[in-house]
Amino acid sequence: MRFAAILAVLTSVGVFPSPASAQTEPLGLLVRAGFFWPAAVDARAIGKQWFTIGAEMELGELRLGGSGGYRATYSISLDTYTRAGASSLPVLINYVGYVNEYHYTLGAGVAFVDRPGFDNAAKLTYQVGVGYEISGGPAPLIVELRWWSVSDVSSFLDGFSFTIGVRL
């Protein structure tokens, strides 16, 4: 339900391009999936490895006067990681810096969390990560390692994720 509501809001504010623009230029969309490893012992008790999936839409390029192949963008992302009734659905605004095929990302926003035995709520969240683009084929593959953290959940939803994605 929350995922559908967030998707409707993103669509209504024009984050997703129209089908006509998709035919003439890349979408700027990264779709990814992989695994999350929680840092907290009580979270690992329900599963040492959780599934994660997400999407990130590039919103624009930042002109920072860099040289040497450096460029920067900002984006919005929607991810989820979940296992056995515990989950986080972070919606973030991200800064992404690119140097050749490498990139790093910093993001902050709100996470809609579920934890067994606790009230569900929206919490502040952030992520930091690094990635590598494997070029070739019709769409480049993106490999990323990220640290996720959610405030006020006693580190229950903090941990690392490893994902592989496709940039469309």
PDB file of C-alpha atoms in Angstrom:
ATOM      1  CA  MET A   1       0.000   0.000   0.000  1.00  0.00           C
ATOM      2  CA  ARG A   2       2.728   2.475   0.954  1.00  0.00           C
ATOM      3  CA  PHE A   3       4.782   1.510  -2.109  1.00  0.00           C
ATOM      4  CA  ALA A   4       1.812   2.214  -4.405  1.00  0.00           C
ATOM      5  CA  ALA A   5       1.168   5.585  -2.740  1.00  0.00           C
ATOM      6  CA  ILE A   6       4.807   6.659  -3.101  1.00  0.00           C
ATOM      7  CA  LEU A   7       4.881   5.492  -6.725  1.00  0.00           C
ATOM      8  CA  ALA A   8       1.711   7.519  -7.432  1.00  0.00           C
ATOM      9  CA  VAL A   9       3.262  10.657  -5.904  1.00  0.00           C
ATOM     10  CA  LEU A  10       6.486  10.248  -7.876  1.00  0.00           C
ATOM     11  CA  THR A  11       4.533   9.780 -11.092  1.00  0.00           C
ATOM     12  CA  SER A  12       2.308  12.799 -10.436  1.00  0.00           C
ATOM     13  CA  VAL A  13       5.245  15.172  -9.891  1.00  0.00           C
ATOM     14  CA  GLY A  14       6.857  14.089 -13.147  1.00  0.00           C
ATOM     15  CA  VAL A  15       9.766  12.069 -11.796  1.00  0.00           C
ATOM     16  CA  PHE A  16       9.129   9.341 -14.350  1.00  0.00           C
ATOM     17  CA  PRO A  17       9.448  10.424 -17.979  1.00  0.00           C
ATOM     18  CA  SER A  18       6.681  10.081 -20.511  1.00  0.00           C
ATOM     19  CA  PRO A  19       6.752   7.160 -22.968  1.00  0.00           C
ATOM     20  CA  ALA A  20       7.565   9.582 -25.824  1.00  0.00           C
ATOM     21  CA  SER A  21      10.788  10.767 -24.158  1.00  0.00           C
ATOM     22  CA  ALA A  22      11.816   7.164 -23.452  1.00  0.00           C
ATOM     23  CA  GLN A  23      12.111   6.540 -27.180  1.00  0.00           C
ATOM     24  CA  THR A  24      14.576   9.356 -27.863  1.00  0.00           C
ATOM     25  CA  GLU A  25      16.919   9.310 -24.862  1.00  0.00           C
ATOM     26  CA  PRO A  26      17.889   7.083 -21.908  1.00  0.00           C
ATOM     27  CA  LEU A  27      15.471   7.078 -18.995  1.00  0.00           C
ATOM     28  CA  GLY A  28      18.098   7.743 -16.332  1.00  0.00           C
ATOM     29  CA  LEU A  29      16.599   4.903 -14.301  1.00  0.00           C
ATOM     30  CA  LEU A  30      18.623   2.359 -12.334  1.00  0.00           C
ATOM     31  CA  VAL A  31      16.791  -0.820 -11.287  1.00  0.00           C
ATOM     32  CA  ARG A  32      18.662  -2.978  -8.756  1.00  0.00           C
ATOM     33  CA  ALA A  33      18.286  -6.096  -6.625  1.00  0.00           C
ATOM     34  CA  GLY A  34      20.496  -7.964  -4.194  1.00  0.00           C
ATOM     35  CA  PHE A  35      21.029  -8.761  -0.542  1.00  0.00           C
ATOM     36  CA  PHE A  36      21.143  -6.850   2.752  1.00  0.00           C
ATOM     37  CA  TRP A  37      23.132  -7.992   5.786  1.00  0.00           C
ATOM     38  CA  PRO A  38      21.881  -6.432   9.054  1.00  0.00           C
ATOM     39  CA  ALA A  39      24.437  -5.188  11.557  1.00  0.00           C
ATOM     40  CA  ALA A  40      22.326  -5.738  14.710  1.00  0.00           C
ATOM     41  CA  VAL A  41      22.357  -9.130  16.433  1.00  0.00           C
ATOM     42  CA  ASP A  42      18.570  -9.108  16.979  1.00  0.00           C
ATOM     43  CA  ALA A  43      17.978  -8.390  13.271  1.00  0.00           C
ATOM     44  CA  ARG A  44      20.368 -11.193  12.260  1.00  0.00           C
ATOM     45  CA  ALA A  45      18.351 -13.523  14.489  1.00  0.00           C
ATOM     46  CA  ILE A  46      15.447 -13.329  12.021  1.00  0.00           C
ATOM     47  CA  GLY A  47      17.760 -13.712   9.033  1.00  0.00           C
ATOM     48  CA  LYS A  48      21.439 -13.189   8.311  1.00  0.00           C
ATOM     49  CA  GLN A  49      20.691 -12.245   4.707  1.00  0.00           C
ATOM     50  CA  TRP A  50      17.642 -10.253   3.582  1.00  0.00           C
ATOM     51  CA  PHE A  51      16.396  -9.522   0.068  1.00  0.00           C
ATOM     52  CA  THR A  52      16.565  -5.966  -1.284  1.00  0.00           C
ATOM     53  CA  ILE A  53      15.201  -4.356  -4.419  1.00  0.00           C
ATOM     54  CA  GLY A  54      15.047  -0.754  -5.544  1.00  0.00           C
ATOM     55  CA  ALA A  55      14.994   1.884  -8.238  1.00  0.00           C
ATOM     56  CA  GLU A  56      16.758   5.207  -8.604  1.00  0.00           C
ATOM     57  CA  MET A  57      15.783   7.981 -11.021  1.00  0.00           C
ATOM     58  CA  GLU A  58      18.352  10.594 -12.031  1.00  0.00           C
ATOM     59  CA  LEU A  59      16.736  14.030 -11.767  1.00  0.00           C
ATOM     60  CA  GLY A  60      19.509  16.261 -13.055  1.00  0.00           C
ATOM     61  CA  GLU A  61      23.171  17.038 -13.366  1.00  0.00           C
ATOM     62  CA  LEU A  62      25.020  19.291 -10.937  1.00  0.00           C
ATOM     63  CA  ARG A  63      27.556  21.697 -12.405  1.00  0.00           C
ATOM     64  CA  LEU A  64      30.395  21.788  -9.893  1.00  0.00           C
ATOM     65  CA  GLY A  65      33.247  22.905 -12.128  1.00  0.00           C
ATOM     66  CA  GLY A  66      35.037  19.583 -11.796  1.00  0.00           C
ATOM     67  CA  SER A  67      37.480  18.294 -14.356  1.00  0.00           C
ATOM     68  CA  GLY A  68      39.205  15.067 -15.227  1.00  0.00           C
ATOM     69  CA  GLY A  69      36.079  13.089 -16.080  1.00  0.00           C
ATOM     70  CA  TYR A  70      34.219  13.962 -12.861  1.00  0.00           C
ATOM     71  CA  ARG A  71      30.499  14.627 -12.988  1.00  0.00           C
ATOM     72  CA  ALA A  72      27.774  14.779 -10.348  1.00  0.00           C
ATOM     73  CA  THR A  73      24.025  14.193 -10.391  1.00  0.00           C
ATOM     74  CA  TYR A  74      21.140  14.207  -7.966  1.00  0.00           C
ATOM     75  CA  SER A  75      18.467  11.529  -7.870  1.00  0.00           C
ATOM     76  CA  ILE A  76      15.500  10.124  -6.005  1.00  0.00           C
ATOM     77  CA  SER A  77      15.435   6.497  -4.949  1.00  0.00           C
ATOM     78  CA  LEU A  78      12.969   4.006  -3.569  1.00  0.00           C
ATOM     79  CA  ASP A  79      14.300   0.765  -2.102  1.00  0.00           C
ATOM     80  CA  THR A  80      13.130  -1.918   0.256  1.00  0.00           C
ATOM     81  CA  TYR A  81      14.806  -4.610   2.311  1.00  0.00           C
ATOM     82  CA  THR A  82      12.758  -7.147   4.204  1.00  0.00           C
ATOM     83  CA  ARG A  83      12.784 -10.432   6.088  1.00  0.00           C
ATOM     84  CA  ALA A  84      10.253 -12.228   8.324  1.00  0.00           C
ATOM     85  CA  GLY A  85       8.005  -9.232   9.071  1.00  0.00           C
ATOM     86  CA  ALA A  86      10.797  -6.682   9.463  1.00  0.00           C
ATOM     87  CA  SER A  87      11.315  -4.174   6.669  1.00  0.00           C
ATOM     88  CA  SER A  88      12.494  -0.744   5.658  1.00  0.00           C
ATOM     89  CA  LEU A  89      11.201   1.237   2.684  1.00  0.00           C
ATOM     90  CA  PRO A  90      13.583   4.211   2.316  1.00  0.00           C
ATOM     91  CA  VAL A  91      12.737   7.113  -0.008  1.00  0.00           C
ATOM     92  CA  LEU A  92      15.867   9.231  -0.479  1.00  0.00           C
ATOM     93  CA  ILE A  93      17.251  12.246  -2.278  1.00  0.00           C
ATOM     94  CA  ASN A  94      20.794  11.318  -3.376  1.00  0.00           C
ATOM     95  CA  TYR A  95      23.991  12.978  -4.514  1.00  0.00           C
ATOM     96  CA  VAL A  96      25.969  10.778  -6.922  1.00  0.00           C
ATOM     97  CA  GLY A  97      29.541  11.573  -7.969  1.00  0.00           C
ATOM     98  CA  TYR A  98      31.068   9.814 -10.987  1.00  0.00           C
ATOM     99  CA  VAL A  99      34.731   9.326 -11.871  1.00  0.00           C
ATOM    100  CA  ASN A 100      35.016   7.244 -15.035  1.00  0.00           C
ATOM    101  CA  GLU A 101      33.255   3.909 -14.345  1.00  0.00           C
ATOM    102  CA  TYR A 102      33.246   4.387 -10.537  1.00  0.00           C
ATOM    103  CA  HIS A 103      30.722   6.329  -8.485  1.00  0.00           C
ATOM    104  CA  TYR A 104      29.879   7.134  -4.901  1.00  0.00           C
ATOM    105  CA  THR A 105      26.509   8.074  -3.481  1.00  0.00           C
ATOM    106  CA  LEU A 106      25.166   9.846  -0.400  1.00  0.00           C
ATOM    107  CA  GLY A 107      21.459  10.003   0.330  1.00  0.00           C
ATOM    108  CA  ALA A 108      19.036  11.113   3.036  1.00  0.00           C
ATOM    109  CA  GLY A 109      15.289  10.883   3.432  1.00  0.00           C
ATOM    110  CA  VAL A 110      12.529   8.999   5.180  1.00  0.00           C
ATOM    111  CA  ALA A 111      12.073   5.258   5.727  1.00  0.00           C
ATOM    112  CA  PHE A 112       8.771   3.547   6.389  1.00  0.00           C
ATOM    113  CA  VAL A 113       9.696   0.782   8.827  1.00  0.00           C
ATOM    114  CA  ASP A 114       8.127  -2.376  10.201  1.00  0.00           C
ATOM    115  CA  ARG A 115       9.645  -4.227  13.144  1.00  0.00           C
ATOM    116  CA  PRO A 116       8.097  -7.152  15.009  1.00  0.00           C
ATOM    117  CA  GLY A 117       6.701  -5.971  18.341  1.00  0.00           C
ATOM    118  CA  PHE A 118       6.984  -2.227  17.600  1.00  0.00           C
ATOM    119  CA  ASP A 119       4.757   0.448  16.120  1.00  0.00           C
ATOM    120  CA  ASN A 120       5.270   1.065  12.433  1.00  0.00           C
ATOM    121  CA  ALA A 121       6.452   4.568  11.672  1.00  0.00           C
ATOM    122  CA  ALA A 122       8.304   6.873   9.341  1.00  0.00           C
ATOM    123  CA  LYS A 123      11.907   7.467  10.425  1.00  0.00           C
ATOM    124  CA  LEU A 124      14.825   9.505   9.140  1.00  0.00           C
ATOM    125  CA  THR A 125      17.313   7.462   7.152  1.00  0.00           C
ATOM    126  CA  TYR A 126      20.537   7.787   5.194  1.00  0.00           C
ATOM    127  CA  GLN A 127      22.778   5.728   2.971  1.00  0.00           C
ATOM    128  CA  VAL A 128      26.338   5.921   1.665  1.00  0.00           C
ATOM    129  CA  GLY A 129      27.720   3.729  -1.055  1.00  0.00           C
ATOM    130  CA  VAL A 130      30.164   3.023  -3.839  1.00  0.00           C
ATOM    131  CA  GLY A 131      29.595   1.448  -7.215  1.00  0.00           C
ATOM    132  CA  TYR A 132      31.137   0.290 -10.445  1.00  0.00           C
ATOM    133  CA  GLU A 133      29.654   0.323 -13.956  1.00  0.00           C
ATOM    134  CA  ILE A 134      30.320  -2.659 -16.211  1.00  0.00           C
ATOM    135  CA  SER A 135      29.843  -1.338 -19.739  1.00  0.00           C
ATOM    136  CA  GLY A 136      28.819  -3.379 -22.723  1.00  0.00           C
ATOM    137  CA  GLY A 137      25.587  -4.686 -24.132  1.00  0.00           C
ATOM    138  CA  PRO A 138      22.432  -2.647 -24.544  1.00  0.00           C
ATOM    139  CA  ALA A 139      22.344  -1.467 -20.887  1.00  0.00           C
ATOM    140  CA  PRO A 140      25.270  -1.138 -18.461  1.00  0.00           C
ATOM    141  CA  LEU A 141      25.344  -3.313 -15.331  1.00  0.00           C
ATOM    142  CA  ILE A 142      25.895  -1.485 -12.041  1.00  0.00           C
ATOM    143  CA  VAL A 143      27.400  -3.197  -8.982  1.00  0.00           C
ATOM    144  CA  GLU A 144      26.951  -1.343  -5.665  1.00  0.00           C
ATOM    145  CA  LEU A 145      27.854  -1.711  -1.997  1.00  0.00           C
ATOM    146  CA  ARG A 146      25.878   0.512   0.431  1.00  0.00           C
ATOM    147  CA  TRP A 147      25.576   1.171   4.146  1.00  0.00           C
ATOM    148  CA  TRP A 148      21.981   1.830   5.272  1.00  0.00           C
ATOM    149  CA  SER A 149      20.993   3.402   8.594  1.00  0.00           C
ATOM    150  CA  VAL A 150      17.575   4.230  10.052  1.00  0.00           C
ATOM    151  CA  SER A 151      17.207   6.518  13.100  1.00  0.00           C
ATOM    152  CA  ASP A 152      15.323   5.579  16.283  1.00  0.00           C
ATOM    153  CA  VAL A 153      15.228   1.813  15.667  1.00  0.00           C
ATOM    154  CA  SER A 154      18.253   0.912  17.834  1.00  0.00           C
ATOM    155  CA  SER A 155      20.291  -0.052  14.732  1.00  0.00           C
ATOM    156  CA  PHE A 156      17.813  -2.869  13.973  1.00  0.00           C
ATOM    157  CA  LEU A 157      17.581  -1.839  10.298  1.00  0.00           C
ATOM    158  CA  ASP A 158      21.216  -0.765   9.839  1.00  0.00           C
ATOM    159  CA  GLY A 159      23.532  -2.790   7.648  1.00  0.00           C
ATOM    160  CA  PHE A 160      25.225  -3.363   4.302  1.00  0.00           C
ATOM    161  CA  SER A 161      23.664  -4.187   0.965  1.00  0.00           C
ATOM    162  CA  PHE A 162      25.190  -5.567  -2.207  1.00  0.00           C
ATOM    163  CA  THR A 163      23.171  -5.074  -5.386  1.00  0.00           C
ATOM    164  CA  ILE A 164      23.456  -5.580  -9.107  1.00  0.00           C
ATOM    165  CA  GLY A 165      21.395  -3.329 -11.332  1.00  0.00           C
ATOM    166  CA  VAL A 166      20.711  -2.217 -14.871  1.00  0.00           C
ATOM    167  CA  ARG A 167      20.759   1.409 -16.002  1.00  0.00           C
ATOM    168  CA  LEU A 168      17.982   2.096 -18.483  1.00  0.00           C
TER     169      LEU A 168
END
